[in-house]
């Protein structure tokens, strides 16, 4: 199964695996699953790190390199992803989370999220 991890799951998998739920650990640790990250997550880390957010202290370049070195695939943001945002219900206002949902829907991959609001979106979204 192809799994797109939300930004917090990526950060925790990379640096604080003890914060992952058992369901997330199981899915991430399953060699049958293809793990993916979005360029939107790297963008989010860059912006929120620049704002001084304590939960985004990682260097986005090191995070990206570490994810690629550990076999994660990268999902770039396309105009198709951006255009599909207008069809999403207004469940969540965060633009980073919304683009992740759009990417999952357009690409037909499962978005894993720790955010209960994001998990309310229809389609291939799974809260863990």
GROMACS .gro file of C-alpha atoms in nm:
model
  128
    1UNK     CA    1   0.000   0.000   0.000
    2UNK     CA    2   0.125   0.352  -0.080
    3UNK     CA    3   0.121   0.572   0.231
    4UNK     CA    4   0.162   0.949   0.232
    5UNK     CA    5   0.263   1.058   0.583
    6UNK     CA    6   0.149   1.392   0.720
    7UNK     CA    7   0.414   1.632   0.843
    8UNK     CA    8   0.396   1.540   1.212
    9UNK     CA    9   0.425   1.169   1.134
   10UNK     CA   10   0.732   1.242   0.921
   11UNK     CA   11   0.893   1.443   1.198
   12UNK     CA   12   0.819   1.178   1.457
   13UNK     CA   13   0.930   0.889   1.236
   14UNK     CA   14   1.255   1.073   1.164
   15UNK     CA   15   1.340   1.199   1.511
   16UNK     CA   16   1.094   1.094   1.780
   17UNK     CA   17   0.963   0.747   1.693
   18UNK     CA   18   0.840   0.700   2.050
   19UNK     CA   19   0.567   0.957   1.971
   20UNK     CA   20   0.419   0.735   1.698
   21UNK     CA   21   0.104   0.543   1.784
   22UNK     CA   22   0.127   0.165   1.763
   23UNK     CA   23  -0.091   0.175   1.450
   24UNK     CA   24   0.146   0.424   1.286
   25UNK     CA   25   0.452   0.220   1.387
   26UNK     CA   26   0.298  -0.094   1.240
   27UNK     CA   27   0.209   0.070   0.907
   28UNK     CA   28   0.541   0.253   0.875
   29UNK     CA   29   0.738  -0.057   0.971
   30UNK     CA   30   0.562  -0.286   0.724
   31UNK     CA   31   0.807  -0.348   0.438
   32UNK     CA   32   0.510  -0.414   0.207
   33UNK     CA   33   0.411  -0.046   0.230
   34UNK     CA   34   0.563   0.224   0.012
   35UNK     CA   35   0.629   0.532   0.227
   36UNK     CA   36   0.590   0.875   0.071
   37UNK     CA   37   0.631   1.237   0.176
   38UNK     CA   38   0.499   1.550   0.013
   39UNK     CA   39   0.704   1.849  -0.091
   40UNK     CA   40   0.432   2.038   0.100
   41UNK     CA   41   0.561   1.888   0.425
   42UNK     CA   42   0.913   2.015   0.358
   43UNK     CA   43   0.764   2.355   0.273
   44UNK     CA   44   0.563   2.349   0.598
   45UNK     CA   45   0.871   2.263   0.804
   46UNK     CA   46   1.065   2.545   0.637
   47UNK     CA   47   0.797   2.804   0.708
   48UNK     CA   48   0.713   2.696   1.062
   49UNK     CA   49   1.080   2.658   1.156
   50UNK     CA   50   1.134   3.013   1.034
   51UNK     CA   51   0.849   3.127   1.259
   52UNK     CA   52   1.026   2.969   1.557
   53UNK     CA   53   0.773   2.692   1.620
   54UNK     CA   54   0.918   2.456   1.880
   55UNK     CA   55   0.774   2.146   1.711
   56UNK     CA   56   0.945   2.232   1.379
   57UNK     CA   57   1.310   2.274   1.481
   58UNK     CA   58   1.447   2.030   1.225
   59UNK     CA   59   1.647   2.153   0.926
   60UNK     CA   60   1.420   2.089   0.625
   61UNK     CA   61   1.719   1.998   0.404
   62UNK     CA   62   1.835   1.734   0.652
   63UNK     CA   63   1.481   1.602   0.692
   64UNK     CA   64   1.436   1.566   0.315
   65UNK     CA   65   1.776   1.401   0.271
   66UNK     CA   66   1.709   1.162   0.561
   67UNK     CA   67   1.370   1.063   0.420
   68UNK     CA   68   1.513   0.997   0.075
   69UNK     CA   69   1.809   0.805   0.224
   70UNK     CA   70   1.561   0.588   0.416
   71UNK     CA   71   1.364   0.490   0.108
   72UNK     CA   72   1.077   0.740   0.118
   73UNK     CA   73   0.946   0.859  -0.216
   74UNK     CA   74   0.871   1.225  -0.278
   75UNK     CA   75   0.534   1.348  -0.407
   76UNK     CA   76   0.572   1.692  -0.570
   77UNK     CA   77   0.286   1.941  -0.571
   78UNK     CA   78   0.129   1.967  -0.916
   79UNK     CA   79  -0.126   2.202  -1.063
   80UNK     CA   80  -0.373   1.913  -1.063
   81UNK     CA   81  -0.333   1.886  -0.685
   82UNK     CA   82  -0.382   2.262  -0.646
   83UNK     CA   83  -0.689   2.268  -0.873
   84UNK     CA   84  -0.853   1.986  -0.679
   85UNK     CA   85  -0.852   2.192  -0.358
   86UNK     CA   86  -1.172   2.366  -0.466
   87UNK     CA   87  -1.361   2.038  -0.434
   88UNK     CA   88  -1.261   1.973  -0.074
   89UNK     CA   89  -1.515   2.036   0.201
   90UNK     CA   90  -1.410   2.311   0.445
   91UNK     CA   91  -1.325   2.071   0.728
   92UNK     CA   92  -0.977   2.208   0.788
   93UNK     CA   93  -0.833   2.551   0.710
   94UNK     CA   94  -0.462   2.465   0.719
   95UNK     CA   95  -0.333   2.490   0.359
   96UNK     CA   96  -0.061   2.230   0.416
   97UNK     CA   97  -0.307   1.969   0.540
   98UNK     CA   98  -0.551   2.050   0.261
   99UNK     CA   99  -0.288   1.999  -0.010
  100UNK     CA  100  -0.190   1.665   0.147
  101UNK     CA  101  -0.554   1.553   0.127
  102UNK     CA  102  -0.575   1.669  -0.234
  103UNK     CA  103  -0.256   1.484  -0.324
  104UNK     CA  104  -0.385   1.163  -0.167
  105UNK     CA  105  -0.713   1.189  -0.355
  106UNK     CA  106  -0.558   1.274  -0.693
  107UNK     CA  107  -0.282   1.013  -0.666
  108UNK     CA  108  -0.501   0.742  -0.514
  109UNK     CA  109  -0.273   0.694  -0.214
  110UNK     CA  110  -0.360   0.674   0.155
  111UNK     CA  111  -0.281   0.978   0.369
  112UNK     CA  112  -0.184   0.885   0.724
  113UNK     CA  113  -0.253   1.164   0.970
  114UNK     CA  114  -0.239   1.234   1.340
  115UNK     CA  115  -0.489   1.519   1.302
  116UNK     CA  116  -0.848   1.419   1.386
  117UNK     CA  117  -0.985   1.701   1.167
  118UNK     CA  118  -0.788   1.585   0.864
  119UNK     CA  119  -0.903   1.227   0.931
  120UNK     CA  120  -1.264   1.346   0.873
  121UNK     CA  121  -1.203   1.403   0.501
  122UNK     CA  122  -1.364   1.152   0.268
  123UNK     CA  123  -1.144   0.937   0.052
  124UNK     CA  124  -0.809   0.780   0.121
  125UNK     CA  125  -0.738   0.940   0.460
  126UNK     CA  126  -0.662   0.736   0.771
  127UNK     CA  127  -0.610   0.865   1.122
  128UNK     CA  128  -0.343   0.692   1.328
   0.00000   0.00000   0.00000
